Amino acid sequence: MIREFTSPDVVYLMLAARWTIGLALVATVGGGLLGLLIALARILPIPPLNWLAIGYINLIQGTPLLGQLFVFFFGLPLLGFSVGAWTAVALSLSLYASAFFGEIWRGALQSVPKRQWEAGAALGMTYRHRFTHVVLPQAVRIAVAPTVGFLVQLVKNTSLTALIGFVELTRASQIITAATFAPLQVYLTAAAIYFVICFTLSQLSRVLERRLHGTG
Amino acid sequence: MALVRLESIVKRFGALEVLKSINLIVKKGEIVAIIGRSGSGKSTLLRCVNALEPVQGGLIEVDGIEVTAASADHNALRARVGMVFQSFNLFPHLNVERNIMLALKLVRKTPKPEAQDIAVRMLEKVGLADKRLAYPDELSGGQQQRVAIARSLAMEPTLMLFDEITSALDPELVGDVLRVLEGLARDGMTMMLVTHEMNFARNVANRVVFMHEGRIHEDGPARETLTEPKTDELKSFLSAVLH
C-alpha cells in the first residue's frame, strides 16, 4: 500500500501551493481594504472611533489565529450561518491581516514628522494635497518593509487552515505523507515551496523600497 | 503702507500665556528682526502671522486679509506669505526641482514647463542651479536651507517669515544663507525674521523687535536699538549673546 514519494507528488504539492498563494492574496486584498479603514479609524480625531479600532486590534492581535479560524468555521454554523471552509478561512485571514495592516499603516503615517504637514501648509497647500502629495508618499516608503514582512508571516500562517481541512500546501503534505510514509522528503519539499514564495516576496520588497527611494 | 497688523494678540498653550497682548505693524519693504531669549514667544509670534498657530484673542491682518476672521482662507494667505523653518523641512521624497514645483503646480496651477523655469530661476537666485536634480539628503544643511528659501520665493510671496533659519547650521554654512537674505533685502522683500545673528540683525534689518516674557519690550531702528538698548532686559540679553 505504501508507495514511493515521486515527481507527480511534487507536482501535486506545487498545485496545492496555488491555494496557499490564493489564500494569502485574498487575505491581503480583504485585509488591506479593511486595514485602511482601521488605520483611518485609529487616526481620525474621533475618540469613540479610536477606542473601537484599538479594541478590535487588541482582540485580533491578542488571540491566536487558529482560535479565530475555529470561531468562524465552527462558531458561525452554531449561529445559523452555514459557512464552507473557504468562506471561513477567507474571512478569518482577512480580519487577522486587517488588524496588522491597520497598525503598520497607522504607524507609517504617524511617523512622517509633523513638520512635513507644516511645510506643506506654509506653502498654501490644502489639507488633501498635504496628505496625498507630501505625507502619503513618505508613509508608503516607510510602510513597504513592515508590510511585506507581515505578508511573509501571512503566507506561512495560511498553513493553519489545514486544521479545518482546507487543502493547501500543508494539508496536501499531510495527505501525501500518509500515502508515502516519507514525511521528511515531503515536508522538506513543502518547506522549499514556502521558502520560494516568501523569498520572492522579500526580494520584491527590496526592489520596491529602492525604487520608492528614488535616489540615484 | 501696513502689510502686517497685529492688534492685542493673545496666544495660550493651555494655561500658559505665550503672547500677552502683542501690537505690531510691519510696513511694506521693512525688514524686522525679532530677537529675545528662547521661550520669549518670538517663534510663536511668527507662526501666528501665517496662521500656523491659532490665536486666542486679538486681530491679525496680512496684506489686506483678516487672518483671525472665522471665514479667513488660510491656504490662500499662506500661498502669499513664505515661511522658512529652522529645520528646512524639504520634502525628502522629491528632488530639489520638484520640491520647488510642487506648490506651484498644486496651489498656483502653474503649467509644468513654466514651473520648471521658475524653479531654475529661483535656484540661480540662491546659487544652487547645479543642484536641480539632487535629493535633499544629498545636500548640506546650508544648501537645504537655500533650497527651502527658493521654494518659498517661487510662490512670489509679498512677505517672508524666517524662523531661526541659521540655528541648525554649521557656522561655516551660515554665511551662504545670510548672503541670500541680503540679496532679498536689496530686492525690497518685506521680511520678519526670528534670529540669533545679532550682526545680521544690525547690518541688514532696519528694525529690531525685542521680545521678553510674551511682550514686545523694545522696538526701534536696528542699529540704534542694538547699540543703545533702553531697558535692562535687552541690555542683559545682548551681553549674554555677544559674550
Coordinates of C-alpha atoms in Angstrom, one line a residue:
Chain A
M1 CA 0.0 0.0 0.0
I2 CA 2.8 2.4 0.8
R3 CA 4.2 3.9 -2.4
E4 CA 7.3 6.0 -3.2
F5 CA 7.4 9.8 -3.0
T6 CA 7.9 10.6 -6.7
S7 CA 7.8 13.6 -9.0
P8 CA 3.9 13.6 -9.5
D9 CA 3.8 14.1 -5.7
V10 CA 5.9 17.2 -6.1
V11 CA 3.6 18.5 -8.8
Y12 CA 0.7 17.8 -6.5
L13 CA 2.3 19.8 -3.8
M14 CA 3.0 22.7 -6.2
L15 CA -0.6 22.7 -7.3
A16 CA -1.7 22.8 -3.7
A17 CA 0.6 25.8 -3.2
R18 CA -1.7 27.7 -5.6
W19 CA -4.2 27.6 -2.7
T20 CA -1.6 28.9 -0.3
I21 CA -0.9 31.8 -2.6
G22 CA -4.6 32.3 -3.3
L23 CA -5.4 32.4 0.4
A24 CA -2.6 34.9 1.0
L25 CA -3.9 37.0 -1.8
V26 CA -7.5 37.0 -0.6
A27 CA -6.3 37.9 2.9
T28 CA -4.1 40.7 1.5
V29 CA -6.8 42.3 -0.5
G30 CA -9.5 41.8 2.1
G31 CA -7.2 42.6 5.0
G32 CA -5.7 45.5 3.1
L33 CA -9.1 47.2 2.4
L34 CA -10.3 46.7 6.0
G35 CA -6.8 47.6 7.3
L36 CA -7.1 51.0 5.5
L37 CA -10.3 51.6 7.4
I38 CA -8.7 50.5 10.7
A39 CA -5.8 52.8 10.1
L40 CA -8.2 55.7 9.4
A41 CA -10.3 54.8 12.5
R42 CA -7.1 55.0 14.6
I43 CA -6.0 58.3 13.2
L44 CA -9.2 60.4 12.7
P45 CA -9.7 62.7 15.7
I46 CA -12.9 60.9 16.8
P47 CA -12.4 59.3 20.2
P48 CA -15.1 56.6 20.1
L49 CA -13.9 55.5 16.7
N50 CA -10.3 55.4 18.1
W51 CA -11.4 53.2 21.0
L52 CA -13.3 50.9 18.8
A53 CA -10.3 50.4 16.5
I54 CA -7.9 49.9 19.4
G55 CA -10.3 47.3 20.9
Y56 CA -10.5 45.5 17.6
I57 CA -6.8 45.5 17.1
N58 CA -6.1 44.2 20.6
L59 CA -8.7 41.5 20.2
I60 CA -7.3 40.2 16.9
Q61 CA -3.7 40.6 17.7
G62 CA -4.2 39.2 21.2
T63 CA -5.8 35.9 20.2
P64 CA -4.3 33.1 18.2
L65 CA -5.2 32.9 14.5
L66 CA -6.1 29.2 15.0
G67 CA -8.7 30.2 17.5
Q68 CA -10.1 32.8 15.1
L69 CA -10.3 30.2 12.4
F70 CA -12.2 27.8 14.7
V71 CA -14.6 30.6 15.7
F72 CA -15.5 31.2 12.1
F73 CA -15.6 27.6 11.0
F74 CA -17.4 26.0 14.0
G75 CA -18.9 29.1 15.6
L76 CA -20.8 30.6 12.7
P77 CA -22.8 27.5 11.9
L78 CA -23.9 27.4 15.6
L79 CA -25.4 30.9 15.0
G80 CA -27.2 29.6 12.0
F81 CA -24.9 30.7 9.3
S82 CA -23.7 27.9 7.1
V83 CA -20.1 28.6 6.0
G84 CA -17.8 26.5 3.9
A85 CA -14.2 26.1 4.7
W86 CA -13.3 28.6 2.0
T87 CA -15.5 31.4 3.4
A88 CA -14.5 30.8 7.0
V89 CA -10.8 30.8 6.1
A90 CA -11.1 33.9 3.8
L91 CA -13.0 35.8 6.5
S92 CA -10.7 35.0 9.4
L93 CA -7.5 35.5 7.5
S94 CA -8.8 38.9 6.2
L95 CA -9.7 40.1 9.7
Y96 CA -6.4 38.8 11.1
A97 CA -4.5 40.7 8.4
S98 CA -6.5 43.9 8.7
A99 CA -5.5 44.3 12.4
F100 CA -1.9 44.1 11.5
F101 CA -2.0 46.2 8.3
G102 CA -4.0 48.8 10.1
E103 CA -1.4 49.2 12.8
I104 CA 1.5 49.1 10.4
W105 CA 0.0 51.8 8.2
R106 CA -1.1 54.0 11.1
G107 CA 2.5 53.8 12.4
A108 CA 3.8 54.7 9.0
L109 CA 1.5 57.7 8.6
Q110 CA 2.2 59.0 12.0
S111 CA 6.0 58.5 11.7
V112 CA 6.1 61.2 9.0
P113 CA 7.1 64.3 11.0
K114 CA 4.5 66.9 11.8
R115 CA 6.9 69.4 10.3
Q116 CA 6.2 67.9 6.9
W117 CA 2.5 68.7 7.2
E118 CA 3.5 72.2 8.3
A119 CA 5.9 72.7 5.4
G120 CA 3.0 71.9 3.0
A121 CA 0.7 74.2 4.9
A122 CA 3.2 77.0 4.8
L123 CA 3.2 76.8 1.0
G124 CA -0.6 77.2 0.9
M125 CA -1.4 73.6 0.1
T126 CA -4.8 72.3 1.1
Y127 CA -5.1 69.5 3.7
R128 CA -5.9 67.0 1.0
H129 CA -2.8 67.9 -1.1
R130 CA -0.6 67.9 2.0
F131 CA -1.8 64.4 2.7
T132 CA -1.7 63.0 -0.9
H133 CA 1.5 64.7 -2.1
V134 CA 3.6 65.2 1.0
V135 CA 2.7 62.7 3.7
L136 CA 1.4 59.7 1.9
P137 CA 4.3 59.1 -0.4
Q138 CA 6.7 59.2 2.6
A139 CA 4.4 56.9 4.6
V140 CA 4.3 54.4 1.8
R141 CA 8.1 54.4 1.7
I142 CA 8.2 53.7 5.4
A143 CA 5.5 51.0 5.2
V144 CA 6.9 48.8 2.5
A145 CA 9.3 46.8 4.6
P146 CA 7.0 46.0 7.5
T147 CA 4.0 45.3 5.2
V148 CA 6.0 42.8 3.2
G149 CA 7.4 41.4 6.4
F150 CA 3.8 40.7 7.6
L151 CA 2.9 39.2 4.2
V152 CA 5.6 36.7 4.6
Q153 CA 4.1 35.8 8.0
L154 CA 0.7 35.6 6.4
V155 CA 1.8 33.1 3.7
K156 CA 3.2 30.9 6.4
N157 CA 0.1 31.3 8.6
T158 CA -2.1 30.0 5.9
S159 CA -0.8 26.6 6.9
L160 CA -3.1 26.7 9.9
T161 CA -6.1 26.4 7.6
A162 CA -5.0 22.7 7.2
L163 CA -6.5 22.1 10.6
I164 CA -10.0 22.7 9.4
G165 CA -9.5 20.5 6.4
F166 CA -8.6 23.2 3.8
V167 CA -6.3 21.5 1.3
E168 CA -3.4 23.9 0.8
L169 CA 0.3 23.2 0.8
T170 CA 0.5 21.9 4.4
R171 CA -2.7 19.8 4.2
A172 CA -1.5 18.3 0.9
S173 CA 1.8 17.4 2.5
Q174 CA -0.1 15.6 5.3
I175 CA -2.1 13.6 2.7
I176 CA 1.0 12.6 0.7
T177 CA 2.8 11.7 3.9
A178 CA 0.0 9.4 4.8
A179 CA 0.3 7.7 1.4
T180 CA 4.1 7.5 1.1
F181 CA 5.2 7.5 4.7
A182 CA 8.2 9.7 3.7
P183 CA 7.5 12.7 6.0
L184 CA 11.0 14.2 5.8
Q185 CA 11.1 14.3 2.0
V186 CA 7.5 15.6 1.8
Y187 CA 7.8 18.3 4.4
L188 CA 11.2 19.4 3.1
T189 CA 9.7 19.8 -0.3
A190 CA 6.8 21.8 1.2
A191 CA 9.3 23.9 3.1
A192 CA 11.2 24.6 -0.1
I193 CA 8.0 25.8 -1.8
Y194 CA 7.1 28.1 1.2
F195 CA 10.7 29.4 1.0
V196 CA 10.4 30.2 -2.7
I197 CA 7.2 32.1 -2.2
C198 CA 8.5 34.1 0.8
F199 CA 11.9 34.8 -0.6
T200 CA 10.3 36.2 -3.8
L201 CA 8.2 38.5 -1.6
S202 CA 11.2 39.8 0.3
Q203 CA 13.2 40.4 -2.9
L204 CA 10.2 42.2 -4.3
S205 CA 10.2 44.4 -1.2
R206 CA 13.8 45.3 -1.7
V207 CA 13.2 46.3 -5.3
L208 CA 10.2 48.3 -4.3
E209 CA 12.0 50.1 -1.5
R210 CA 14.8 51.0 -3.7
R211 CA 12.5 52.3 -6.4
L212 CA 10.4 54.4 -3.9
H213 CA 13.6 56.0 -2.5
G214 CA 14.1 57.5 -5.9
T215 CA 17.7 58.5 -5.2
G216 CA 20.4 57.6 -7.6
Chain B
M1 CA 1.6 101.0 4.0
A2 CA 1.0 98.4 6.7
L3 CA 1.5 94.9 5.3
V4 CA 1.1 93.2 8.7
R5 CA -1.0 94.4 11.5
L6 CA -1.2 92.7 14.9
E7 CA -3.6 94.1 17.4
S8 CA -3.7 92.8 21.1
I9 CA -2.7 89.3 20.1
V10 CA -3.1 86.8 22.9
K11 CA -1.8 83.2 22.5
R12 CA -2.1 80.5 25.1
F13 CA -0.8 76.9 25.2
G14 CA -3.2 75.5 27.8
A15 CA -2.8 77.6 30.9
L16 CA 0.5 79.1 29.7
E17 CA 0.1 82.6 28.1
V18 CA 2.9 82.8 25.5
L19 CA 1.9 86.1 23.8
K20 CA 0.4 88.8 26.1
S21 CA -1.4 91.4 24.0
I22 CA 1.1 92.0 21.2
N23 CA 0.7 95.1 19.0
L24 CA 2.9 95.3 15.9
I25 CA 2.7 96.9 12.5
V26 CA 5.1 95.9 9.7
K27 CA 5.3 98.2 6.7
K28 CA 5.9 97.1 3.1
G29 CA 9.6 96.7 2.5
E30 CA 10.6 96.6 6.2
I31 CA 13.0 94.0 7.5
V32 CA 12.1 93.3 11.1
A33 CA 14.4 91.2 13.2
I34 CA 12.7 89.6 16.2
I35 CA 15.1 88.8 19.0
G36 CA 14.8 87.5 22.5
R37 CA 15.6 84.6 24.8
S38 CA 14.2 81.2 24.0
G39 CA 10.7 80.9 25.3
S40 CA 10.0 84.7 24.9
G41 CA 7.4 83.9 22.3
K42 CA 9.2 85.1 19.2
S43 CA 8.8 82.0 17.1
T44 CA 5.2 81.7 18.2
L45 CA 4.5 85.3 17.1
L46 CA 5.9 84.5 13.7
R47 CA 3.8 81.3 13.4
C48 CA 0.6 83.3 14.2
V49 CA 1.2 85.6 11.3
N50 CA 0.5 82.9 8.7
A51 CA -2.0 81.1 11.0
L52 CA 0.1 78.0 11.7
E53 CA -0.8 78.8 15.3
P54 CA -4.4 79.9 16.1
V55 CA -4.6 82.8 18.5
Q56 CA -7.0 83.1 21.4
G57 CA -7.5 86.9 21.1
G58 CA -6.8 89.9 19.0
L59 CA -6.7 90.7 15.3
I60 CA -4.2 89.8 12.7
E61 CA -4.3 91.4 9.2
V62 CA -1.8 90.5 6.5
D63 CA -1.8 92.1 3.1
G64 CA -5.5 93.0 3.5
I65 CA -6.6 89.6 4.6
E66 CA -8.0 89.4 8.1
V67 CA -6.3 86.2 9.3
T68 CA -8.2 86.0 12.5
A69 CA -11.6 86.2 10.8
A70 CA -13.6 82.9 11.1
S71 CA -14.1 82.9 7.3
A72 CA -10.4 83.5 6.5
D73 CA -8.9 81.3 3.8
H74 CA -5.6 80.4 5.5
N75 CA -4.3 78.4 2.5
A76 CA -4.8 81.5 0.2
L77 CA -3.0 83.6 2.8
R78 CA -0.1 81.1 3.1
A79 CA 0.3 81.0 -0.7
R80 CA 1.3 84.6 -0.5
V81 CA 3.3 84.5 2.7
G82 CA 6.5 82.5 2.5
M83 CA 7.9 80.8 5.6
V84 CA 11.3 79.1 6.1
F85 CA 11.9 76.9 9.1
Q86 CA 14.9 76.1 11.3
S87 CA 14.8 72.5 10.2
F88 CA 14.5 73.2 6.5
N89 CA 11.5 70.8 6.1
L90 CA 12.2 70.0 2.4
F91 CA 10.2 67.1 1.1
P92 CA 12.6 64.2 1.2
H93 CA 10.9 62.1 -1.5
L94 CA 11.2 64.8 -4.1
N95 CA 14.3 66.2 -5.8
V96 CA 15.2 69.9 -5.4
E97 CA 13.4 70.9 -8.6
R98 CA 10.2 69.0 -7.7
N99 CA 10.3 70.4 -4.1
I100 CA 10.0 73.9 -5.7
M101 CA 7.5 72.9 -8.3
L102 CA 5.0 71.0 -6.1
A103 CA 3.2 74.0 -4.6
L104 CA 3.4 75.9 -7.9
K105 CA 1.5 73.1 -9.6
L106 CA -0.9 72.3 -6.8
V107 CA -1.6 75.7 -5.4
R108 CA -0.9 78.2 -8.2
K109 CA -1.9 75.7 -11.0
T110 CA 1.2 76.7 -12.9
P111 CA 1.8 74.5 -16.0
K112 CA 4.8 72.2 -15.7
P113 CA 7.2 73.9 -18.2
E114 CA 6.6 77.2 -16.6
A115 CA 7.0 75.9 -13.1
Q116 CA 10.3 74.3 -14.2
D117 CA 11.5 77.7 -15.5
I118 CA 10.6 79.3 -12.2
A119 CA 12.4 76.6 -10.3
V120 CA 15.6 77.1 -12.3
R121 CA 15.4 80.9 -11.8
M122 CA 14.9 80.6 -8.1
L123 CA 17.8 78.1 -7.8
E124 CA 20.0 80.5 -9.6
K125 CA 19.0 83.2 -7.2
V126 CA 20.2 81.1 -4.2
G127 CA 23.3 79.9 -6.1
L128 CA 22.3 76.2 -6.4
A129 CA 21.4 75.9 -10.1
D130 CA 23.6 72.8 -10.4
K131 CA 21.7 71.0 -7.6
R132 CA 18.4 71.0 -9.5
L133 CA 18.1 67.2 -9.7
A134 CA 19.7 66.4 -6.3
Y135 CA 17.6 65.0 -3.4
P136 CA 17.5 66.8 -0.1
D137 CA 19.6 64.2 1.7
E138 CA 22.4 64.7 -0.8
L139 CA 22.7 68.4 0.2
S140 CA 24.4 70.1 3.1
G141 CA 22.3 71.9 5.7
G142 CA 23.1 75.2 4.2
Q143 CA 22.2 74.1 0.7
Q144 CA 19.0 72.6 2.0
Q145 CA 18.1 75.8 3.7
R146 CA 18.8 77.8 0.5
V147 CA 16.5 75.4 -1.4
A148 CA 13.8 75.9 1.2
I149 CA 14.2 79.7 0.6
A150 CA 13.9 79.2 -3.1
R151 CA 10.8 77.0 -2.7
S152 CA 9.1 79.8 -0.8
L153 CA 10.3 82.5 -3.2
A154 CA 8.9 80.6 -6.1
M155 CA 5.4 81.4 -4.8
E156 CA 6.2 85.1 -5.2
P157 CA 5.3 86.0 -1.6
T158 CA 4.6 89.5 -0.5
L159 CA 6.0 88.7 2.9
M160 CA 8.7 86.3 4.1
L161 CA 8.9 84.8 7.5
F162 CA 12.2 83.3 8.7
D163 CA 12.1 81.2 11.8
E164 CA 15.7 80.9 13.2
I165 CA 16.8 79.6 9.8
T166 CA 20.5 79.6 10.6
S167 CA 20.3 78.0 14.1
A168 CA 20.6 74.4 12.9
L169 CA 23.6 75.1 10.5
D170 CA 27.3 74.6 11.0
P171 CA 28.9 78.0 11.5
E172 CA 30.7 77.9 8.1
L173 CA 27.4 77.4 6.3
V174 CA 25.6 80.3 7.9
G175 CA 27.3 82.9 5.6
D176 CA 25.8 81.5 2.4
V177 CA 22.3 81.6 3.8
L178 CA 22.7 85.1 5.1
R179 CA 24.0 86.3 1.7
V180 CA 20.8 85.0 0.2
L181 CA 18.8 87.1 2.7
E182 CA 20.9 90.2 1.9
G183 CA 20.0 89.7 -1.7
L184 CA 16.3 89.6 -0.8
A185 CA 16.8 92.7 1.3
R186 CA 18.2 94.5 -1.7
D187 CA 15.2 93.4 -3.8
G188 CA 13.0 95.1 -1.3
M189 CA 11.3 92.0 0.1
T190 CA 9.3 92.5 3.3
M191 CA 10.7 90.2 5.9
M192 CA 10.1 89.2 9.5
L193 CA 12.9 87.1 10.9
V194 CA 13.5 85.5 14.3
T195 CA 17.2 85.4 14.6
H196 CA 20.2 84.9 16.9
E197 CA 22.5 86.5 14.4
M198 CA 23.0 90.0 16.0
N199 CA 25.4 91.2 13.4
F200 CA 23.0 90.3 10.7
A201 CA 20.2 92.0 12.6
R202 CA 22.3 95.1 12.9
N203 CA 23.5 95.2 9.3
V204 CA 20.6 94.0 7.3
A205 CA 17.4 94.5 9.3
N206 CA 16.1 98.0 9.5
R207 CA 14.1 97.4 12.7
V208 CA 14.6 95.3 15.7
V209 CA 11.8 94.0 18.0
F210 CA 12.9 92.6 21.3
M211 CA 10.6 90.2 23.0
H212 CA 10.6 89.3 26.6
E213 CA 8.2 87.1 28.5
G214 CA 5.5 87.3 25.8
R215 CA 5.6 91.0 25.3
I216 CA 7.3 93.4 22.9
H217 CA 9.8 95.0 25.2
E218 CA 11.7 97.2 22.8
D219 CA 11.0 98.2 19.2
G220 CA 13.1 100.5 17.2
P221 CA 15.6 101.1 14.4
A222 CA 18.1 98.2 14.3
R223 CA 21.4 99.9 14.8
E224 CA 20.2 102.2 17.5
T225 CA 18.3 99.6 19.4
L226 CA 21.2 97.2 19.4
T227 CA 23.9 99.7 20.3
E228 CA 22.0 101.7 22.8
P229 CA 19.4 99.4 24.4
K230 CA 17.0 101.3 26.7
T231 CA 15.8 98.5 29.0
D232 CA 17.9 96.4 31.4
E233 CA 16.3 93.3 29.9
L234 CA 17.6 94.0 26.4
K235 CA 21.0 95.0 27.9
S236 CA 21.4 91.8 29.7
F237 CA 20.2 89.8 26.7
L238 CA 22.6 91.5 24.4
S239 CA 25.5 91.0 26.8
A240 CA 24.6 87.3 27.1
V241 CA 24.5 86.7 23.3
L242 CA 27.5 88.9 22.5
H243 CA 29.5 87.4 25.4

